[in-house]
CSV table of N, CA and C in Angstrom, one decimal:
chain,number,residue,atom,x,y,z
A,1,GLN,N,-28.8,-136.1,39.7
A,1,GLN,CA,-29.1,-136.0,38.2
A,1,GLN,C,-29.0,-138.1,38.4
A,2,VAL,N,-30.8,-138.3,38.6
A,2,VAL,CA,-30.5,-140.2,38.1
A,2,VAL,C,-29.9,-140.4,36.6
A,3,GLN,N,-28.4,-141.6,36.9
A,3,GLN,CA,-27.6,-141.8,35.8
A,3,GLN,C,-27.9,-143.7,36.6
A,4,LEU,N,-28.2,-144.9,35.5
A,4,LEU,CA,-28.1,-145.7,35.5
A,4,LEU,C,-27.0,-146.0,34.4
A,5,VAL,N,-25.4,-146.8,34.5
A,5,VAL,CA,-24.5,-147.4,34.1
A,5,VAL,C,-24.7,-148.8,34.0
A,6,GLU,N,-24.5,-149.0,33.0
A,6,GLU,CA,-24.5,-150.8,32.6
A,6,GLU,C,-22.9,-150.6,32.3
A,7,SER,N,-22.5,-152.2,32.3
A,7,SER,CA,-21.1,-152.4,31.5
A,7,SER,C,-21.1,-154.2,31.8
A,8,GLY,N,-20.2,-155.2,31.2
A,8,GLY,CA,-20.3,-156.1,31.5
A,8,GLY,C,-20.4,-157.1,30.4
A,9,GLY,N,-20.5,-156.0,29.3
A,9,GLY,CA,-20.7,-156.7,28.0
A,9,GLY,C,-19.7,-156.9,27.5
A,10,GLY,N,-20.5,-158.0,26.3
A,10,GLY,CA,-18.5,-157.9,25.4
A,10,GLY,C,-18.8,-159.3,24.9
A,11,LEU,N,-17.8,-159.8,24.0
A,11,LEU,CA,-17.8,-160.9,23.4
A,11,LEU,C,-17.8,-162.3,23.7
A,12,VAL,N,-19.4,-163.5,23.9
A,12,VAL,CA,-18.6,-164.4,24.0
A,12,VAL,C,-18.6,-166.0,23.8
A,13,GLN,N,-18.1,-167.2,23.7
A,13,GLN,CA,-18.7,-167.9,22.9
A,13,GLN,C,-20.1,-169.0,23.2
A,14,ALA,N,-20.9,-169.3,22.1
A,14,ALA,CA,-22.2,-169.9,22.5
A,14,ALA,C,-21.9,-170.9,23.5
A,15,GLY,N,-22.9,-170.5,24.9
A,15,GLY,CA,-22.5,-171.9,26.1
A,15,GLY,C,-21.5,-171.8,26.5
A,16,GLY,N,-21.6,-169.8,26.6
A,16,GLY,CA,-20.6,-169.5,27.6
A,16,GLY,C,-21.2,-168.9,28.8
A,17,SER,N,-21.0,-167.8,29.3
A,17,SER,CA,-21.7,-166.2,30.4
A,17,SER,C,-21.0,-165.1,30.6
A,18,LEU,N,-22.4,-164.8,31.0
A,18,LEU,CA,-21.7,-163.1,31.0
A,18,LEU,C,-22.7,-163.0,32.4
A,19,ARG,N,-21.8,-161.4,32.8
A,19,ARG,CA,-22.2,-161.1,34.0
A,19,ARG,C,-22.4,-159.7,33.5
A,20,LEU,N,-23.9,-158.5,33.7
A,20,LEU,CA,-23.5,-157.7,33.2
A,20,LEU,C,-24.1,-157.3,34.7
A,21,SER,N,-23.5,-155.6,34.8
A,21,SER,CA,-23.9,-155.2,35.8
A,21,SER,C,-24.6,-153.5,35.7
A,22,CYS,N,-25.6,-152.7,36.0
A,22,CYS,CA,-26.3,-151.4,36.4
A,22,CYS,C,-25.7,-151.1,37.9
A,23,VAL,N,-24.9,-150.1,37.8
A,23,VAL,CA,-24.7,-148.7,38.3
A,23,VAL,C,-25.6,-148.6,38.6
A,24,VAL,N,-27.0,-147.6,39.6
A,24,VAL,CA,-27.7,-146.7,40.0
A,24,VAL,C,-27.0,-145.4,40.5
A,25,SER,N,-27.3,-144.6,40.7
A,25,SER,CA,-27.1,-143.6,41.7
A,25,SER,C,-27.5,-142.1,41.3
A,26,GLY,N,-28.3,-141.5,41.9
A,26,GLY,CA,-28.3,-139.7,41.9
A,26,GLY,C,-29.4,-140.0,42.6
A,27,GLY,N,-31.1,-141.3,43.2
A,27,GLY,CA,-31.4,-141.7,43.3
A,27,GLY,C,-31.6,-142.3,44.6
A,28,THR,N,-33.2,-142.4,45.4
A,28,THR,CA,-33.5,-142.7,46.4
A,28,THR,C,-34.2,-144.8,45.1
A,29,PHE,N,-33.8,-145.7,45.4
A,29,PHE,CA,-34.3,-146.6,45.1
A,29,PHE,C,-35.8,-147.0,45.6
A,30,THR,N,-35.6,-146.8,46.4
A,30,THR,CA,-36.3,-148.2,47.1
A,30,THR,C,-38.0,-148.5,46.7
A,31,SER,N,-38.6,-148.1,46.1
A,31,SER,CA,-39.8,-148.2,45.3
A,31,SER,C,-40.0,-148.2,44.0
A,32,TYR,N,-38.7,-148.3,43.9
A,32,TYR,CA,-38.4,-149.1,41.6
A,32,TYR,C,-39.2,-150.4,42.0
A,33,ARG,N,-39.1,-149.9,40.4
A,33,ARG,CA,-38.9,-151.4,39.9
A,33,ARG,C,-37.1,-151.5,38.4
A,34,MET,N,-36.2,-152.8,38.9
A,34,MET,CA,-35.2,-152.0,37.4
A,34,MET,C,-36.0,-153.8,36.4
A,35,GLY,N,-35.9,-153.1,35.5
A,35,GLY,CA,-35.6,-154.2,34.1
A,35,GLY,C,-34.3,-153.8,33.5
A,36,TRP,N,-33.8,-155.1,33.5
A,36,TRP,CA,-33.3,-156.1,32.3
A,36,TRP,C,-33.6,-155.1,30.5
A,37,PHE,N,-34.0,-154.6,29.6
A,37,PHE,CA,-34.0,-155.0,27.9
A,37,PHE,C,-33.4,-155.2,27.3
A,38,ARG,N,-33.4,-155.7,26.0
A,38,ARG,CA,-32.0,-155.7,25.0
A,38,ARG,C,-32.9,-155.2,23.7
A,39,GLN,N,-32.9,-154.6,22.7
A,39,GLN,CA,-32.7,-155.2,21.2
A,39,GLN,C,-31.2,-155.1,20.2
A,40,ALA,N,-31.4,-155.8,19.5
A,40,ALA,CA,-30.5,-156.3,18.8
A,40,ALA,C,-31.6,-155.5,16.6
A,41,PRO,N,-30.5,-155.6,16.3
A,41,PRO,CA,-30.6,-155.0,15.1
A,41,PRO,C,-31.6,-154.9,14.0
A,42,GLY,N,-32.2,-153.9,13.9
A,42,GLY,CA,-33.9,-154.5,13.6
A,42,GLY,C,-35.3,-154.5,14.3
A,43,LYS,N,-35.3,-154.8,15.5
A,43,LYS,CA,-35.9,-155.4,15.9
A,43,LYS,C,-36.1,-154.1,17.9
A,44,GLY,N,-37.7,-154.1,17.8
A,44,GLY,CA,-37.8,-153.9,19.1
A,44,GLY,C,-37.3,-154.2,20.5
A,45,ARG,N,-37.3,-153.0,21.1
A,45,ARG,CA,-36.5,-153.4,23.1
A,45,ARG,C,-37.8,-153.9,23.3
A,46,GLU,N,-36.6,-155.5,24.1
A,46,GLU,CA,-38.0,-156.5,24.4
A,46,GLU,C,-37.5,-156.5,26.1
A,47,LEU,N,-38.5,-156.6,26.7
A,47,LEU,CA,-38.3,-157.0,28.1
A,47,LEU,C,-37.6,-158.2,28.9
A,48,VAL,N,-36.4,-158.4,29.1
A,48,VAL,CA,-36.4,-159.6,29.4
A,48,VAL,C,-36.0,-160.3,31.5
A,49,ALA,N,-36.0,-159.0,31.6
A,49,ALA,CA,-36.3,-159.8,33.4
A,49,ALA,C,-36.5,-158.5,34.3
A,50,ARG,N,-37.0,-158.6,35.6
A,50,ARG,CA,-38.0,-157.5,36.4
A,50,ARG,C,-37.5,-158.1,38.1
A,51,ILE,N,-37.1,-157.5,38.3
A,51,ILE,CA,-37.5,-157.3,39.6
A,51,ILE,C,-37.1,-155.9,40.7
A,52,LYS,N,-38.2,-156.1,41.9
A,52,LYS,CA,-38.0,-154.9,42.5
A,52,LYS,C,-37.0,-154.1,43.1
A,53,TRP,N,-37.2,-153.1,43.6
A,53,TRP,CA,-35.5,-152.5,44.3
A,53,TRP,C,-35.4,-153.3,45.8
A,54,THR,N,-36.4,-154.2,46.6
A,54,THR,CA,-37.3,-154.7,47.2
A,54,THR,C,-36.0,-155.8,47.8
A,55,GLY,N,-36.1,-157.0,45.8
A,55,GLY,CA,-35.6,-157.8,45.7
A,55,GLY,C,-36.3,-159.0,45.1
A,56,GLU,N,-37.9,-158.3,45.2
A,56,GLU,CA,-39.1,-160.0,44.8
A,56,GLU,C,-38.4,-159.6,43.0
A,57,ILE,N,-37.9,-160.8,42.2
A,57,ILE,CA,-38.5,-160.9,40.8
A,57,ILE,C,-39.5,-161.0,39.9
A,58,THR,N,-40.3,-160.4,39.6
A,58,THR,CA,-41.0,-159.7,39.1
A,58,THR,C,-41.4,-160.5,37.3
A,59,TYR,N,-40.4,-160.7,36.4
A,59,TYR,CA,-40.4,-161.5,35.1
A,59,TYR,C,-39.5,-161.8,35.1
A,60,TYR,N,-39.1,-162.9,34.1
A,60,TYR,CA,-38.2,-162.8,32.9
A,60,TYR,C,-39.4,-163.5,32.2
A,61,ALA,N,-38.3,-163.2,30.7
A,61,ALA,CA,-38.5,-163.7,29.2
A,61,ALA,C,-38.7,-165.4,29.5
A,62,ASP,N,-40.1,-165.2,28.6
A,62,ASP,CA,-40.0,-166.9,28.2
A,62,ASP,C,-38.0,-167.5,27.9
A,63,SER,N,-37.4,-166.9,26.4
A,63,SER,CA,-36.7,-166.8,25.9
A,63,SER,C,-35.3,-167.1,26.8
A,64,VAL,N,-35.8,-166.3,27.6
A,64,VAL,CA,-34.0,-167.0,28.6
A,64,VAL,C,-34.9,-167.4,30.1
A,65,LYS,N,-35.2,-167.5,30.6
A,65,LYS,CA,-35.9,-168.6,31.8
A,65,LYS,C,-35.4,-169.4,32.1
A,66,GLY,N,-35.0,-170.2,33.2
A,66,GLY,CA,-33.7,-171.3,33.4
A,66,GLY,C,-32.3,-170.8,32.9
A,67,ARG,N,-32.2,-169.5,32.1
A,67,ARG,CA,-30.7,-168.9,31.8
A,67,ARG,C,-30.2,-168.6,32.0
A,68,PHE,N,-31.2,-166.5,32.4
A,68,PHE,CA,-31.1,-165.8,33.1
A,68,PHE,C,-30.7,-165.6,34.4
A,69,THR,N,-30.4,-164.9,35.0
A,69,THR,CA,-30.9,-165.0,37.1
A,69,THR,C,-30.7,-162.7,37.1
A,70,ILE,N,-31.8,-162.9,37.5
A,70,ILE,CA,-31.3,-161.3,38.0
A,70,ILE,C,-31.1,-160.8,39.2
A,71,SER,N,-30.4,-159.6,39.6
A,71,SER,CA,-30.4,-159.7,40.7
A,71,SER,C,-29.9,-159.1,40.9
A,72,ARG,N,-30.1,-158.5,42.8
A,72,ARG,CA,-29.8,-156.7,43.1
A,72,ARG,C,-28.9,-156.2,44.4
A,73,ASP,N,-27.8,-156.0,44.5
A,73,ASP,CA,-27.9,-155.5,45.8
A,73,ASP,C,-27.8,-154.5,46.0
A,74,ALA,N,-28.4,-154.4,47.2
A,74,ALA,CA,-28.6,-152.1,47.3
A,74,ALA,C,-27.5,-151.9,47.9
A,75,ALA,N,-26.8,-152.8,48.8
A,75,ALA,CA,-25.6,-152.3,49.7
A,75,ALA,C,-24.7,-151.5,48.7
A,76,LYS,N,-25.0,-152.3,46.6
A,76,LYS,CA,-23.9,-151.0,46.0
A,76,LYS,C,-24.4,-150.9,45.5
A,77,ASN,N,-25.9,-150.5,45.3
A,77,ASN,CA,-26.6,-150.0,44.3
A,77,ASN,C,-26.5,-150.0,42.8
A,78,THR,N,-26.3,-151.7,42.8
A,78,THR,CA,-26.8,-152.0,42.1
A,78,THR,C,-27.0,-153.3,41.6
A,79,VAL,N,-28.0,-153.1,39.7
A,79,VAL,CA,-28.2,-154.6,39.5
A,79,VAL,C,-27.8,-155.1,38.8
A,80,TYR,N,-27.2,-156.9,38.7
A,80,TYR,CA,-27.7,-157.8,37.9
A,80,TYR,C,-27.8,-158.4,36.7
A,81,LEU,N,-27.2,-158.9,36.1
A,81,LEU,CA,-28.2,-160.1,34.9
A,81,LEU,C,-26.9,-161.1,34.3
A,82,GLN,N,-27.1,-162.5,35.9
A,82,GLN,CA,-26.0,-163.3,34.9
A,82,GLN,C,-26.6,-164.0,34.1
A,83,MET,N,-26.1,-164.3,32.7
A,83,MET,CA,-26.6,-165.4,31.7
A,83,MET,C,-26.0,-165.7,32.1
A,84,ASN,N,-26.2,-167.1,31.4
A,84,ASN,CA,-25.8,-168.6,31.1
A,84,ASN,C,-25.6,-169.0,30.2
A,85,SER,N,-25.5,-169.7,29.8
A,85,SER,CA,-25.8,-170.8,28.4
A,85,SER,C,-26.0,-170.5,27.4
A,86,LEU,N,-25.1,-169.0,26.7
A,86,LEU,CA,-25.7,-167.8,25.5
A,86,LEU,C,-25.2,-168.6,25.2
A,87,ASN,N,-26.5,-168.0,23.7
A,87,ASN,CA,-26.5,-168.7,22.9
A,87,ASN,C,-26.4,-167.8,21.4
A,88,PRO,N,-26.7,-167.7,20.5
A,88,PRO,CA,-26.6,-166.8,19.7
A,88,PRO,C,-28.0,-165.5,19.1
A,89,GLY,N,-28.5,-166.1,19.5
A,89,GLY,CA,-29.7,-165.6,19.5
A,89,GLY,C,-29.9,-164.4,20.8
A,90,ASP,N,-28.8,-164.1,22.1
A,90,ASP,CA,-29.7,-163.5,22.7
A,90,ASP,C,-28.2,-161.8,22.5
A,91,THR,N,-27.2,-162.4,21.0
A,91,THR,CA,-26.7,-160.6,20.8
A,91,THR,C,-27.8,-160.0,20.9
A,92,ALA,N,-27.7,-158.9,21.3
A,92,ALA,CA,-28.5,-157.4,21.4
A,92,ALA,C,-27.6,-156.8,21.9
A,93,ALA,N,-27.6,-155.2,22.0
A,93,ALA,CA,-27.5,-154.5,22.9
A,93,ALA,C,-28.4,-154.6,24.7
A,94,TYR,N,-27.6,-154.5,25.5
A,94,TYR,CA,-29.3,-154.8,26.8
A,94,TYR,C,-29.0,-153.5,27.2
A,95,TYR,N,-30.1,-153.1,28.1
A,95,TYR,CA,-30.0,-152.2,28.5
A,95,TYR,C,-31.0,-152.0,29.9
A,96,CYS,N,-30.3,-150.8,30.9
A,96,CYS,CA,-31.0,-151.2,32.6
A,96,CYS,C,-31.8,-150.0,32.4
A,97,LYS,N,-33.5,-150.4,33.2
A,97,LYS,CA,-34.3,-149.5,33.4
A,97,LYS,C,-35.2,-149.1,34.8
A,98,ALA,N,-34.8,-148.0,35.3
A,98,ALA,CA,-35.4,-148.0,37.0
A,98,ALA,C,-37.1,-147.5,36.4
A,99,ASP,N,-37.9,-147.5,37.1
A,99,ASP,CA,-39.5,-146.9,36.8
A,99,ASP,C,-39.6,-146.8,38.2
A,100,ARG,N,-41.3,-145.7,38.2
A,100,ARG,CA,-41.8,-146.3,39.8
A,100,ARG,C,-43.1,-145.3,40.1
A,101,SER,N,-44.4,-146.3,40.1
A,101,SER,CA,-45.3,-145.8,39.4
A,101,SER,C,-45.6,-145.2,38.4
A,102,GLY,N,-44.8,-144.9,36.8
A,102,GLY,CA,-45.5,-144.7,35.3
A,102,GLY,C,-45.0,-144.1,36.5
A,103,LEU,N,-44.6,-142.8,36.8
A,103,LEU,CA,-44.0,-141.4,37.2
A,103,LEU,C,-42.3,-140.8,36.6
A,104,GLU,N,-42.1,-141.9,37.2
A,104,GLU,CA,-40.4,-141.6,36.5
A,104,GLU,C,-39.9,-143.3,35.5
A,105,ASN,N,-39.2,-142.4,35.1
A,105,ASN,CA,-38.2,-144.1,34.0
A,105,ASN,C,-36.7,-143.5,33.9
A,106,TYR,N,-36.1,-144.2,34.0
A,106,TYR,CA,-34.5,-143.4,33.2
A,106,TYR,C,-34.0,-145.1,32.7
A,107,TRP,N,-32.8,-144.7,31.8
A,107,TRP,CA,-32.1,-145.6,31.1
A,107,TRP,C,-31.2,-146.0,31.5
A,108,GLY,N,-29.8,-146.5,30.7
A,108,GLY,CA,-29.0,-146.3,31.1
A,108,GLY,C,-28.6,-146.5,29.4
A,109,GLN,N,-26.9,-146.6,29.6
A,109,GLN,CA,-26.7,-145.9,28.0
A,109,GLN,C,-26.6,-147.3,27.5
A,110,GLY,N,-27.0,-148.7,27.7
A,110,GLY,CA,-26.6,-149.2,27.0
A,110,GLY,C,-25.4,-150.0,27.0
A,111,THR,N,-25.1,-151.6,26.6
A,111,THR,CA,-24.0,-152.4,27.2
A,111,THR,C,-24.1,-153.4,25.6
A,112,GLN,N,-23.2,-153.5,24.8
A,112,GLN,CA,-23.4,-154.6,23.6
A,112,GLN,C,-23.1,-156.3,24.2
A,113,VAL,N,-23.4,-157.1,24.3
A,113,VAL,CA,-23.1,-158.4,23.8
A,113,VAL,C,-23.1,-159.2,23.0
A,114,THR,N,-21.9,-159.7,22.0
A,114,THR,CA,-22.1,-160.9,21.7
A,114,THR,C,-21.8,-162.0,21.2
A,115,VAL,N,-22.7,-162.5,21.1
A,115,VAL,CA,-22.4,-164.8,21.3
A,115,VAL,C,-22.3,-165.3,20.1
A,116,SER,N,-21.1,-165.4,19.8
A,116,SER,CA,-20.4,-165.8,19.0
A,116,SER,C,-20.5,-168.0,19.1
A,117,SER,N,-20.9,-167.7,17.0
A,117,SER,CA,-21.6,-169.6,17.2
A,117,SER,C,-20.1,-170.4,17.1
C-alpha cells in the first residue's frame, strides 16, 4: 500500500525557517508528480509547490516564490519543502500529495506549521 508521511512541522517565529519532509513508500514513483498543499482554518486547500519525481520543478504559488523551495531525494524516497522567511500567513496544515496521470493520487496525513508574530 502507498503511504505518504509528512514531518517537520512545528511552531516557529516570523522570519524563521522550517523544512518539511514527505517520505513515500509502497510504490514506484518515477512517473509521479509530487506536491505540497496547505490548508488554513476556514480556507480551501492550496497548492504550494510541485515537482516531478525526476526533479523538474513545475509550480510555485506566487505567495511563496523566493521563500520556499521544493526538492526531492529519490534515494531516500523523500520530498522536501524548505520554507524560509516565514510569516503568519504561512500558518496552515501542510499536506504532501502524489499523483500520476490522473489515475492515482495519494495524500499524507498532514503536518501543522504555525508561525507566530
